[in-house]
Amino acid sequence: GETILGREGEGVVPLPSASVSRQHAALVMEGTAARLRALGSKNGTFVDEMRVEGPIALRDGARLRFGTLHVTYPQAERSSSTETI
């Protein structure tokens, strides 16, 4: 699904910074892969200091920047199989 990241709004995952737009970017999950899509914010959306112009795949440890707010993207831990005794 798609999750909106931003400063405020119904259903928006809040990012605590005045440099973040109300609806700044969208995180799109496609199976186990994640993509980040910019939503036209004034202060920009960046992955590893490259401005996001279109949807971009995220890798584990990617450095994201929303305005002046810096975030590191971690992938969800992969679950190991459960051993039955």
PDB file of N, CA, C and O in Angstrom:
ATOM      1  N   GLY A   1       0.820  -1.184   0.000  1.00  0.00           N
ATOM      2  CA  GLY A   1       0.000   0.000   0.000  1.00  0.00           C
ATOM      3  C   GLY A   1       0.862   1.245   0.000  1.00  0.00           C
ATOM      4  O   GLY A   1       2.090   1.189  -0.082  1.00  0.00           O
ATOM      5  N   GLU A   2       0.203   2.350   0.108  1.00  0.00           N
ATOM      6  CA  GLU A   2       0.874   3.658   0.084  1.00  0.00           C
ATOM      7  C   GLU A   2       0.641   4.372   1.403  1.00  0.00           C
ATOM      8  O   GLU A   2      -0.480   4.422   1.894  1.00  0.00           O
ATOM      9  N   THR A   3       1.717   4.929   1.961  1.00  0.00           N
ATOM     10  CA  THR A   3       1.649   5.704   3.195  1.00  0.00           C
ATOM     11  C   THR A   3       2.177   7.104   2.913  1.00  0.00           C
ATOM     12  O   THR A   3       3.259   7.253   2.348  1.00  0.00           O
ATOM     13  N   ILE A   4       1.395   8.113   3.291  1.00  0.00           N
ATOM     14  CA  ILE A   4       1.812   9.514   3.100  1.00  0.00           C
ATOM     15  C   ILE A   4       2.606   9.956   4.324  1.00  0.00           C
ATOM     16  O   ILE A   4       2.187   9.764   5.462  1.00  0.00           O
ATOM     17  N   LEU A   5       3.752  10.570   4.082  1.00  0.00           N
ATOM     18  CA  LEU A   5       4.604  11.130   5.126  1.00  0.00           C
ATOM     19  C   LEU A   5       4.524  12.643   5.043  1.00  0.00           C
ATOM     20  O   LEU A   5       4.567  13.200   3.940  1.00  0.00           O
ATOM     21  N   GLY A   6       4.392  13.306   6.188  1.00  0.00           N
ATOM     22  CA  GLY A   6       4.301  14.756   6.154  1.00  0.00           C
ATOM     23  C   GLY A   6       4.192  15.364   7.526  1.00  0.00           C
ATOM     24  O   GLY A   6       4.350  14.695   8.545  1.00  0.00           O
ATOM     25  N   ARG A   7       3.887  16.636   7.559  1.00  0.00           N
ATOM     26  CA  ARG A   7       3.823  17.381   8.817  1.00  0.00           C
ATOM     27  C   ARG A   7       2.508  17.166   9.552  1.00  0.00           C
ATOM     28  O   ARG A   7       2.475  17.096  10.773  1.00  0.00           O
ATOM     29  N   GLU A   8       1.404  17.053   8.791  1.00  0.00           N
ATOM     30  CA  GLU A   8       0.099  16.917   9.446  1.00  0.00           C
ATOM     31  C   GLU A   8      -0.956  16.472   8.444  1.00  0.00           C
ATOM     32  O   GLU A   8      -0.731  16.499   7.237  1.00  0.00           O
ATOM     33  N   GLY A   9      -2.089  16.067   8.961  1.00  0.00           N
ATOM     34  CA  GLY A   9      -3.209  15.690   8.112  1.00  0.00           C
ATOM     35  C   GLY A   9      -3.752  14.322   8.470  1.00  0.00           C
ATOM     36  O   GLY A   9      -3.069  13.502   9.081  1.00  0.00           O
ATOM     37  N   GLU A  10      -4.969  14.091   8.082  1.00  0.00           N
ATOM     38  CA  GLU A  10      -5.624  12.823   8.374  1.00  0.00           C
ATOM     39  C   GLU A  10      -4.920  11.690   7.632  1.00  0.00           C
ATOM     40  O   GLU A  10      -4.708  11.762   6.425  1.00  0.00           O
ATOM     41  N   GLY A  11      -4.517  10.655   8.377  1.00  0.00           N
ATOM     42  CA  GLY A  11      -3.872   9.502   7.788  1.00  0.00           C
ATOM     43  C   GLY A  11      -2.413   9.697   7.425  1.00  0.00           C
ATOM     44  O   GLY A  11      -1.791   8.817   6.846  1.00  0.00           O
ATOM     45  N   VAL A  12      -1.842  10.852   7.748  1.00  0.00           N
ATOM     46  CA  VAL A  12      -0.441  11.155   7.424  1.00  0.00           C
ATOM     47  C   VAL A  12       0.454  10.705   8.576  1.00  0.00           C
ATOM     48  O   VAL A  12       0.165  10.962   9.734  1.00  0.00           O
ATOM     49  N   VAL A  13       1.545  10.001   8.243  1.00  0.00           N
ATOM     50  CA  VAL A  13       2.544   9.658   9.256  1.00  0.00           C
ATOM     51  C   VAL A  13       3.353  10.926   9.510  1.00  0.00           C
ATOM     52  O   VAL A  13       3.988  11.454   8.587  1.00  0.00           O
ATOM     53  N   PRO A  14       3.303  11.452  10.743  1.00  0.00           N
ATOM     54  CA  PRO A  14       3.934  12.749  11.009  1.00  0.00           C
ATOM     55  C   PRO A  14       5.455  12.704  11.038  1.00  0.00           C
ATOM     56  O   PRO A  14       6.054  11.797  11.607  1.00  0.00           O
ATOM     57  N   LEU A  15       6.074  13.692  10.387  1.00  0.00           N
ATOM     58  CA  LEU A  15       7.516  13.904  10.419  1.00  0.00           C
ATOM     59  C   LEU A  15       7.741  15.217  11.160  1.00  0.00           C
ATOM     60  O   LEU A  15       7.285  16.267  10.707  1.00  0.00           O
ATOM     61  N   PRO A  16       8.419  15.177  12.315  1.00  0.00           N
ATOM     62  CA  PRO A  16       8.520  16.340  13.201  1.00  0.00           C
ATOM     63  C   PRO A  16       9.537  17.389  12.749  1.00  0.00           C
ATOM     64  O   PRO A  16      10.640  17.460  13.272  1.00  0.00           O
ATOM     65  N   SER A  17       9.157  18.200  11.769  1.00  0.00           N
ATOM     66  CA  SER A  17      10.037  19.275  11.313  1.00  0.00           C
ATOM     67  C   SER A  17       9.218  20.334  10.586  1.00  0.00           C
ATOM     68  O   SER A  17       8.359  20.001   9.769  1.00  0.00           O
ATOM     69  N   ALA A  18       9.522  21.588  10.864  1.00  0.00           N
ATOM     70  CA  ALA A  18       8.834  22.689  10.180  1.00  0.00           C
ATOM     71  C   ALA A  18       9.216  22.752   8.698  1.00  0.00           C
ATOM     72  O   ALA A  18       8.507  23.361   7.903  1.00  0.00           O
ATOM     73  N   SER A  19      10.305  22.089   8.298  1.00  0.00           N
ATOM     74  CA  SER A  19      10.736  22.109   6.892  1.00  0.00           C
ATOM     75  C   SER A  19      10.010  21.061   6.050  1.00  0.00           C
ATOM     76  O   SER A  19      10.207  20.991   4.843  1.00  0.00           O
ATOM     77  N   VAL A  20       9.165  20.266   6.698  1.00  0.00           N
ATOM     78  CA  VAL A  20       8.406  19.216   6.023  1.00  0.00           C
ATOM     79  C   VAL A  20       7.034  19.759   5.633  1.00  0.00           C
ATOM     80  O   VAL A  20       6.370  20.418   6.432  1.00  0.00           O
ATOM     81  N   SER A  21       6.610  19.468   4.412  1.00  0.00           N
ATOM     82  CA  SER A  21       5.281  19.883   3.944  1.00  0.00           C
ATOM     83  C   SER A  21       4.199  19.040   4.606  1.00  0.00           C
ATOM     84  O   SER A  21       4.472  17.956   5.121  1.00  0.00           O
ATOM     85  N   ARG A  22       2.955  19.539   4.551  1.00  0.00           N
ATOM     86  CA  ARG A  22       1.851  18.777   5.139  1.00  0.00           C
ATOM     87  C   ARG A  22       1.776  17.375   4.551  1.00  0.00           C
ATOM     88  O   ARG A  22       1.578  16.407   5.264  1.00  0.00           O
ATOM     89  N   GLN A  23       1.894  17.256   3.244  1.00  0.00           N
ATOM     90  CA  GLN A  23       1.983  15.959   2.568  1.00  0.00           C
ATOM     91  C   GLN A  23       3.251  16.012   1.727  1.00  0.00           C
ATOM     92  O   GLN A  23       3.264  16.550   0.637  1.00  0.00           O
ATOM     93  N   HIS A  24       4.323  15.466   2.259  1.00  0.00           N
ATOM     94  CA  HIS A  24       5.660  15.658   1.707  1.00  0.00           C
ATOM     95  C   HIS A  24       6.056  14.570   0.705  1.00  0.00           C
ATOM     96  O   HIS A  24       6.589  14.863  -0.361  1.00  0.00           O
ATOM     97  N   ALA A  25       5.825  13.305   1.069  1.00  0.00           N
ATOM     98  CA  ALA A  25       6.247  12.180   0.229  1.00  0.00           C
ATOM     99  C   ALA A  25       5.344  10.988   0.491  1.00  0.00           C
ATOM    100  O   ALA A  25       4.626  10.944   1.485  1.00  0.00           O
ATOM    101  N   ALA A  26       5.402  10.021  -0.416  1.00  0.00           N
ATOM    102  CA  ALA A  26       4.632   8.786  -0.254  1.00  0.00           C
ATOM    103  C   ALA A  26       5.592   7.614  -0.243  1.00  0.00           C
ATOM    104  O   ALA A  26       6.492   7.528  -1.074  1.00  0.00           O
ATOM    105  N   LEU A  27       5.395   6.716   0.713  1.00  0.00           N
ATOM    106  CA  LEU A  27       6.151   5.475   0.788  1.00  0.00           C
ATOM    107  C   LEU A  27       5.242   4.387   0.231  1.00  0.00           C
ATOM    108  O   LEU A  27       4.138   4.178   0.734  1.00  0.00           O
ATOM    109  N   VAL A  28       5.684   3.743  -0.834  1.00  0.00           N
ATOM    110  CA  VAL A  28       4.870   2.746  -1.511  1.00  0.00           C
ATOM    111  C   VAL A  28       5.518   1.382  -1.328  1.00  0.00           C
ATOM    112  O   VAL A  28       6.677   1.186  -1.697  1.00  0.00           O
ATOM    113  N   MET A  29       4.760   0.445  -0.739  1.00  0.00           N
ATOM    114  CA  MET A  29       5.249  -0.915  -0.544  1.00  0.00           C
ATOM    115  C   MET A  29       4.717  -1.795  -1.659  1.00  0.00           C
ATOM    116  O   MET A  29       3.525  -1.780  -1.962  1.00  0.00           O
ATOM    117  N   GLU A  30       5.623  -2.537  -2.292  1.00  0.00           N
ATOM    118  CA  GLU A  30       5.276  -3.468  -3.366  1.00  0.00           C
ATOM    119  C   GLU A  30       5.876  -4.812  -2.977  1.00  0.00           C
ATOM    120  O   GLU A  30       7.048  -5.071  -3.258  1.00  0.00           O
ATOM    121  N   GLY A  31       5.105  -5.642  -2.295  1.00  0.00           N
ATOM    122  CA  GLY A  31       5.650  -6.883  -1.740  1.00  0.00           C
ATOM    123  C   GLY A  31       6.625  -6.533  -0.641  1.00  0.00           C
ATOM    124  O   GLY A  31       6.273  -5.845   0.308  1.00  0.00           O
ATOM    125  N   THR A  32       7.870  -6.969  -0.782  1.00  0.00           N
ATOM    126  CA  THR A  32       8.887  -6.628   0.219  1.00  0.00           C
ATOM    127  C   THR A  32       9.724  -5.426  -0.203  1.00  0.00           C
ATOM    128  O   THR A  32      10.599  -4.999   0.535  1.00  0.00           O
ATOM    129  N   ALA A  33       9.463  -4.900  -1.388  1.00  0.00           N
ATOM    130  CA  ALA A  33      10.222  -3.740  -1.887  1.00  0.00           C
ATOM    131  C   ALA A  33       9.502  -2.445  -1.521  1.00  0.00           C
ATOM    132  O   ALA A  33       8.279  -2.397  -1.432  1.00  0.00           O
ATOM    133  N   ALA A  34      10.281  -1.394  -1.311  1.00  0.00           N
ATOM    134  CA  ALA A  34       9.725  -0.080  -0.985  1.00  0.00           C
ATOM    135  C   ALA A  34      10.207   0.942  -1.997  1.00  0.00           C
ATOM    136  O   ALA A  34      11.357   0.907  -2.442  1.00  0.00           O
ATOM    137  N   ARG A  35       9.311   1.861  -2.348  1.00  0.00           N
ATOM    138  CA  ARG A  35       9.647   2.981  -3.224  1.00  0.00           C
ATOM    139  C   ARG A  35       9.206   4.265  -2.538  1.00  0.00           C
ATOM    140  O   ARG A  35       8.218   4.286  -1.821  1.00  0.00           O
ATOM    141  N   LEU A  36       9.955   5.328  -2.788  1.00  0.00           N
ATOM    142  CA  LEU A  36       9.618   6.638  -2.255  1.00  0.00           C
ATOM    143  C   LEU A  36       9.254   7.539  -3.417  1.00  0.00           C
ATOM    144  O   LEU A  36       9.937   7.558  -4.442  1.00  0.00           O
ATOM    145  N   ARG A  37       8.149   8.271  -3.253  1.00  0.00           N
ATOM    146  CA  ARG A  37       7.679   9.182  -4.295  1.00  0.00           C
ATOM    147  C   ARG A  37       7.513  10.570  -3.676  1.00  0.00           C
ATOM    148  O   ARG A  37       6.858  10.723  -2.648  1.00  0.00           O
ATOM    149  N   ALA A  38       8.128  11.573  -4.274  1.00  0.00           N
ATOM    150  CA  ALA A  38       8.002  12.957  -3.793  1.00  0.00           C
ATOM    151  C   ALA A  38       6.623  13.494  -4.171  1.00  0.00           C
ATOM    152  O   ALA A  38       6.068  13.124  -5.200  1.00  0.00           O
ATOM    153  N   LEU A  39       6.094  14.370  -3.327  1.00  0.00           N
ATOM    154  CA  LEU A  39       4.776  14.959  -3.581  1.00  0.00           C
ATOM    155  C   LEU A  39       4.860  16.461  -3.833  1.00  0.00           C
ATOM    156  O   LEU A  39       3.936  17.203  -3.524  1.00  0.00           O
ATOM    157  N   GLY A  40       5.970  16.915  -4.402  1.00  0.00           N
ATOM    158  CA  GLY A  40       6.099  18.314  -4.812  1.00  0.00           C
ATOM    159  C   GLY A  40       6.328  19.312  -3.698  1.00  0.00           C
ATOM    160  O   GLY A  40       5.946  20.468  -3.814  1.00  0.00           O
ATOM    161  N   SER A  41       6.994  18.894  -2.637  1.00  0.00           N
ATOM    162  CA  SER A  41       7.252  19.810  -1.524  1.00  0.00           C
ATOM    163  C   SER A  41       8.253  20.892  -1.922  1.00  0.00           C
ATOM    164  O   SER A  41       9.122  20.668  -2.759  1.00  0.00           O
ATOM    165  N   LYS A  42       8.117  22.032  -1.285  1.00  0.00           N
ATOM    166  CA  LYS A  42       9.007  23.162  -1.562  1.00  0.00           C
ATOM    167  C   LYS A  42      10.455  22.866  -1.166  1.00  0.00           C
ATOM    168  O   LYS A  42      11.387  23.233  -1.873  1.00  0.00           O
ATOM    169  N   ASN A  43      10.647  22.154  -0.050  1.00  0.00           N
ATOM    170  CA  ASN A  43      11.995  21.904   0.465  1.00  0.00           C
ATOM    171  C   ASN A  43      12.621  20.611  -0.037  1.00  0.00           C
ATOM    172  O   ASN A  43      13.742  20.290   0.329  1.00  0.00           O
ATOM    173  N   GLY A  44      11.925  19.869  -0.852  1.00  0.00           N
ATOM    174  CA  GLY A  44      12.499  18.705  -1.514  1.00  0.00           C
ATOM    175  C   GLY A  44      12.534  17.421  -0.706  1.00  0.00           C
ATOM    176  O   GLY A  44      12.463  17.417   0.515  1.00  0.00           O
ATOM    177  N   THR A  45      12.627  16.328  -1.465  1.00  0.00           N
ATOM    178  CA  THR A  45      12.769  14.985  -0.929  1.00  0.00           C
ATOM    179  C   THR A  45      14.013  14.395  -1.573  1.00  0.00           C
ATOM    180  O   THR A  45      14.180  14.479  -2.790  1.00  0.00           O
ATOM    181  N   PHE A  46      14.897  13.801  -0.759  1.00  0.00           N
ATOM    182  CA  PHE A  46      16.180  13.316  -1.251  1.00  0.00           C
ATOM    183  C   PHE A  46      16.449  11.900  -0.746  1.00  0.00           C
ATOM    184  O   PHE A  46      16.071  11.558   0.382  1.00  0.00           O
ATOM    185  N   VAL A  47      17.093  11.086  -1.568  1.00  0.00           N
ATOM    186  CA  VAL A  47      17.581   9.765  -1.173  1.00  0.00           C
ATOM    187  C   VAL A  47      19.075   9.757  -1.463  1.00  0.00           C
ATOM    188  O   VAL A  47      19.486   9.995  -2.603  1.00  0.00           O
ATOM    189  N   ASP A  48      19.860   9.531  -0.428  1.00  0.00           N
ATOM    190  CA  ASP A  48      21.325   9.570  -0.544  1.00  0.00           C
ATOM    191  C   ASP A  48      21.778  10.860  -1.239  1.00  0.00           C
ATOM    192  O   ASP A  48      22.634  10.849  -2.115  1.00  0.00           O
ATOM    193  N   GLU A  49      21.164  11.974  -0.849  1.00  0.00           N
ATOM    194  CA  GLU A  49      21.443  13.335  -1.325  1.00  0.00           C
ATOM    195  C   GLU A  49      21.130  13.569  -2.804  1.00  0.00           C
ATOM    196  O   GLU A  49      21.543  14.570  -3.369  1.00  0.00           O
ATOM    197  N   MET A  50      20.386  12.663  -3.421  1.00  0.00           N
ATOM    198  CA  MET A  50      19.905  12.885  -4.792  1.00  0.00           C
ATOM    199  C   MET A  50      18.426  13.234  -4.712  1.00  0.00           C
ATOM    200  O   MET A  50      17.646  12.522  -4.065  1.00  0.00           O
ATOM    201  N   ARG A  51      18.048  14.353  -5.334  1.00  0.00           N
ATOM    202  CA  ARG A  51      16.655  14.808  -5.299  1.00  0.00           C
ATOM    203  C   ARG A  51      15.749  13.771  -5.965  1.00  0.00           C
ATOM    204  O   ARG A  51      16.053  13.269  -7.034  1.00  0.00           O
ATOM    205  N   VAL A  52      14.646  13.457  -5.328  1.00  0.00           N
ATOM    206  CA  VAL A  52      13.687  12.495  -5.852  1.00  0.00           C
ATOM    207  C   VAL A  52      12.794  13.217  -6.857  1.00  0.00           C
ATOM    208  O   VAL A  52      12.093  14.160  -6.506  1.00  0.00           O
ATOM    209  N   GLU A  53      12.861  12.781  -8.108  1.00  0.00           N
ATOM    210  CA  GLU A  53      12.046  13.366  -9.175  1.00  0.00           C
ATOM    211  C   GLU A  53      10.872  12.457  -9.540  1.00  0.00           C
ATOM    212  O   GLU A  53       9.848  12.915  -9.997  1.00  0.00           O
ATOM    213  N   GLY A  54      11.051  11.157  -9.386  1.00  0.00           N
ATOM    214  CA  GLY A  54      10.017  10.163  -9.664  1.00  0.00           C
ATOM    215  C   GLY A  54      10.138   9.074  -8.615  1.00  0.00           C
ATOM    216  O   GLY A  54      11.006   9.150  -7.752  1.00  0.00           O
ATOM    217  N   PRO A  55       9.307   8.051  -8.663  1.00  0.00           N
ATOM    218  CA  PRO A  55       9.421   6.976  -7.679  1.00  0.00           C
ATOM    219  C   PRO A  55      10.823   6.362  -7.715  1.00  0.00           C
ATOM    220  O   PRO A  55      11.384   6.147  -8.784  1.00  0.00           O
ATOM    221  N   ILE A  56      11.390   6.129  -6.536  1.00  0.00           N
ATOM    222  CA  ILE A  56      12.741   5.583  -6.445  1.00  0.00           C
ATOM    223  C   ILE A  56      12.752   4.423  -5.445  1.00  0.00           C
ATOM    224  O   ILE A  56      12.153   4.514  -4.374  1.00  0.00           O
ATOM    225  N   ALA A  57      13.397   3.331  -5.825  1.00  0.00           N
ATOM    226  CA  ALA A  57      13.508   2.167  -4.942  1.00  0.00           C
ATOM    227  C   ALA A  57      14.397   2.501  -3.758  1.00  0.00           C
ATOM    228  O   ALA A  57      15.411   3.182  -3.901  1.00  0.00           O
ATOM    229  N   LEU A  58      14.015   2.011  -2.592  1.00  0.00           N
ATOM    230  CA  LEU A  58      14.806   2.235  -1.382  1.00  0.00           C
ATOM    231  C   LEU A  58      15.579   0.977  -1.043  1.00  0.00           C
ATOM    232  O   LEU A  58      15.058  -0.132  -1.129  1.00  0.00           O
ATOM    233  N   ARG A  59      16.820   1.153  -0.648  1.00  0.00           N
ATOM    234  CA  ARG A  59      17.655   0.038  -0.201  1.00  0.00           C
ATOM    235  C   ARG A  59      17.841   0.167   1.311  1.00  0.00           C
ATOM    236  O   ARG A  59      17.668   1.248   1.888  1.00  0.00           O
ATOM    237  N   ASP A  60      18.166  -0.946   1.928  1.00  0.00           N
ATOM    238  CA  ASP A  60      18.418  -0.944   3.359  1.00  0.00           C
ATOM    239  C   ASP A  60      19.549   0.029   3.667  1.00  0.00           C
ATOM    240  O   ASP A  60      20.590   0.010   3.012  1.00  0.00           O
ATOM    241  N   GLY A  61      19.342   0.920   4.602  1.00  0.00           N
ATOM    242  CA  GLY A  61      20.363   1.883   4.991  1.00  0.00           C
ATOM    243  C   GLY A  61      20.367   3.170   4.176  1.00  0.00           C
ATOM    244  O   GLY A  61      21.228   4.020   4.373  1.00  0.00           O
ATOM    245  N   ALA A  62      19.403   3.326   3.263  1.00  0.00           N
ATOM    246  CA  ALA A  62      19.335   4.559   2.459  1.00  0.00           C
ATOM    247  C   ALA A  62      19.150   5.764   3.378  1.00  0.00           C
ATOM    248  O   ALA A  62      18.422   5.703   4.372  1.00  0.00           O
ATOM    249  N   ARG A  63      19.817   6.862   3.031  1.00  0.00           N
ATOM    250  CA  ARG A  63      19.691   8.104   3.798  1.00  0.00           C
ATOM    251  C   ARG A  63      18.632   8.975   3.132  1.00  0.00           C
ATOM    252  O   ARG A  63      18.811   9.415   1.995  1.00  0.00           O
ATOM    253  N   LEU A  64      17.539   9.188   3.826  1.00  0.00           N
ATOM    254  CA  LEU A  64      16.437   9.988   3.303  1.00  0.00           C
ATOM    255  C   LEU A  64      16.488  11.372   3.928  1.00  0.00           C
ATOM    256  O   LEU A  64      16.871  11.527   5.086  1.00  0.00           O
ATOM    257  N   ARG A  65      16.089  12.368   3.144  1.00  0.00           N
ATOM    258  CA  ARG A  65      15.987  13.733   3.690  1.00  0.00           C
ATOM    259  C   ARG A  65      14.693  14.343   3.202  1.00  0.00           C
ATOM    260  O   ARG A  65      14.401  14.365   2.009  1.00  0.00           O
ATOM    261  N   PHE A  66      13.898  14.804   4.149  1.00  0.00           N
ATOM    262  CA  PHE A  66      12.642  15.496   3.874  1.00  0.00           C
ATOM    263  C   PHE A  66      12.836  16.926   4.370  1.00  0.00           C
ATOM    264  O   PHE A  66      12.836  17.159   5.577  1.00  0.00           O
ATOM    265  N   GLY A  67      13.076  17.866   3.462  1.00  0.00           N
ATOM    266  CA  GLY A  67      13.454  19.215   3.886  1.00  0.00           C
ATOM    267  C   GLY A  67      14.788  19.126   4.596  1.00  0.00           C
ATOM    268  O   GLY A  67      15.779  18.701   4.017  1.00  0.00           O
ATOM    269  N   THR A  68      14.817  19.484   5.891  1.00  0.00           N
ATOM    270  CA  THR A  68      16.057  19.386   6.670  1.00  0.00           C
ATOM    271  C   THR A  68      16.056  18.187   7.615  1.00  0.00           C
ATOM    272  O   THR A  68      17.026  17.990   8.345  1.00  0.00           O
ATOM    273  N   LEU A  69      14.990  17.389   7.598  1.00  0.00           N
ATOM    274  CA  LEU A  69      14.878  16.224   8.471  1.00  0.00           C
ATOM    275  C   LEU A  69      15.559  15.020   7.826  1.00  0.00           C
ATOM    276  O   LEU A  69      15.209  14.624   6.713  1.00  0.00           O
ATOM    277  N   HIS A  70      16.535  14.448   8.520  1.00  0.00           N
ATOM    278  CA  HIS A  70      17.288  13.294   8.027  1.00  0.00           C
ATOM    279  C   HIS A  70      16.765  12.017   8.683  1.00  0.00           C
ATOM    280  O   HIS A  70      16.562  11.973   9.889  1.00  0.00           O
ATOM    281  N   VAL A  71      16.584  10.972   7.870  1.00  0.00           N
ATOM    282  CA  VAL A  71      16.074   9.681   8.337  1.00  0.00           C
ATOM    283  C   VAL A  71      16.854   8.588   7.622  1.00  0.00           C
ATOM    284  O   VAL A  71      17.182   8.726   6.442  1.00  0.00           O
ATOM    285  N   THR A  72      17.132   7.487   8.309  1.00  0.00           N
ATOM    286  CA  THR A  72      17.745   6.324   7.669  1.00  0.00           C
ATOM    287  C   THR A  72      16.663   5.279   7.481  1.00  0.00           C
ATOM    288  O   THR A  72      15.920   4.974   8.413  1.00  0.00           O
ATOM    289  N   TYR A  73      16.572   4.735   6.261  1.00  0.00           N
ATOM    290  CA  TYR A  73      15.544   3.745   5.953  1.00  0.00           C
ATOM    291  C   TYR A  73      16.045   2.339   6.262  1.00  0.00           C
ATOM    292  O   TYR A  73      16.985   1.860   5.649  1.00  0.00           O
ATOM    293  N   PRO A  74      15.392   1.659   7.205  1.00  0.00           N
ATOM    294  CA  PRO A  74      15.721   0.246   7.438  1.00  0.00           C
ATOM    295  C   PRO A  74      14.622  -0.636   6.857  1.00  0.00           C
ATOM    296  O   PRO A  74      13.445  -0.298   6.948  1.00  0.00           O
ATOM    297  N   GLN A  75      15.006  -1.748   6.263  1.00  0.00           N
ATOM    298  CA  GLN A  75      13.996  -2.712   5.850  1.00  0.00           C
ATOM    299  C   GLN A  75      13.545  -3.466   7.084  1.00  0.00           C
ATOM    300  O   GLN A  75      14.282  -3.585   8.053  1.00  0.00           O
ATOM    301  N   ALA A  76      12.324  -3.988   7.030  1.00  0.00           N
ATOM    302  CA  ALA A  76      11.821  -4.791   8.140  1.00  0.00           C
ATOM    303  C   ALA A  76      12.691  -6.026   8.279  1.00  0.00           C
ATOM    304  O   ALA A  76      13.166  -6.571   7.282  1.00  0.00           O
ATOM    305  N   GLU A  77      12.917  -6.429   9.505  1.00  0.00           N
ATOM    306  CA  GLU A  77      13.720  -7.626   9.712  1.00  0.00           C
ATOM    307  C   GLU A  77      13.005  -8.826   9.111  1.00  0.00           C
ATOM    308  O   GLU A  77      11.801  -8.964   9.234  1.00  0.00           O
ATOM    309  N   ARG A  78      13.767  -9.645   8.455  1.00  0.00           N
ATOM    310  CA  ARG A  78      13.188 -10.856   7.880  1.00  0.00           C
ATOM    311  C   ARG A  78      12.992 -11.863   9.009  1.00  0.00           C
ATOM    312  O   ARG A  78      13.881 -12.095   9.807  1.00  0.00           O
ATOM    313  N   SER A  79      11.818 -12.461   9.054  1.00  0.00           N
ATOM    314  CA  SER A  79      11.561 -13.436  10.109  1.00  0.00           C
ATOM    315  C   SER A  79      12.190 -14.770   9.737  1.00  0.00           C
ATOM    316  O   SER A  79      12.231 -15.146   8.569  1.00  0.00           O
ATOM    317  N   SER A  80      12.698 -15.430  10.717  1.00  0.00           N
ATOM    318  CA  SER A  80      13.273 -16.747  10.463  1.00  0.00           C
ATOM    319  C   SER A  80      12.181 -17.796  10.619  1.00  0.00           C
ATOM    320  O   SER A  80      11.148 -17.548  11.223  1.00  0.00           O
ATOM    321  N   SER A  81      12.422 -18.952  10.075  1.00  0.00           N
ATOM    322  CA  SER A  81      11.414 -19.997  10.179  1.00  0.00           C
ATOM    323  C   SER A  81      11.318 -20.464  11.623  1.00  0.00           C
ATOM    324  O   SER A  81      12.271 -20.409  12.383  1.00  0.00           O
ATOM    325  N   THR A  82      10.158 -20.930  11.994  1.00  0.00           N
ATOM    326  CA  THR A  82       9.922 -21.405  13.345  1.00  0.00           C
ATOM    327  C   THR A  82      10.151 -22.913  13.385  1.00  0.00           C
ATOM    328  O   THR A  82       9.624 -23.641  12.565  1.00  0.00           O
ATOM    329  N   GLU A  83      10.924 -23.339  14.344  1.00  0.00           N
ATOM    330  CA  GLU A  83      11.187 -24.765  14.484  1.00  0.00           C
ATOM    331  C   GLU A  83      10.127 -25.370  15.371  1.00  0.00           C
ATOM    332  O   GLU A  83       9.816 -24.853  16.433  1.00  0.00           O
ATOM    333  N   THR A  84       9.530 -26.465  14.921  1.00  0.00           N
ATOM    334  CA  THR A  84       8.530 -27.169  15.705  1.00  0.00           C
ATOM    335  C   THR A  84       9.197 -28.310  16.453  1.00  0.00           C
ATOM    336  O   THR A  84       9.943 -29.086  15.864  1.00  0.00           O
ATOM    337  N   ILE A  85       8.920 -28.395  17.737  1.00  0.00           N
ATOM    338  CA  ILE A  85       9.519 -29.464  18.568  1.00  0.00           C
ATOM    339  C   ILE A  85       8.456 -30.467  18.924  1.00  0.00           C
ATOM    340  O   ILE A  85       7.383 -30.181  19.238  1.00  0.00           O
TER     341      ILE A  85
END
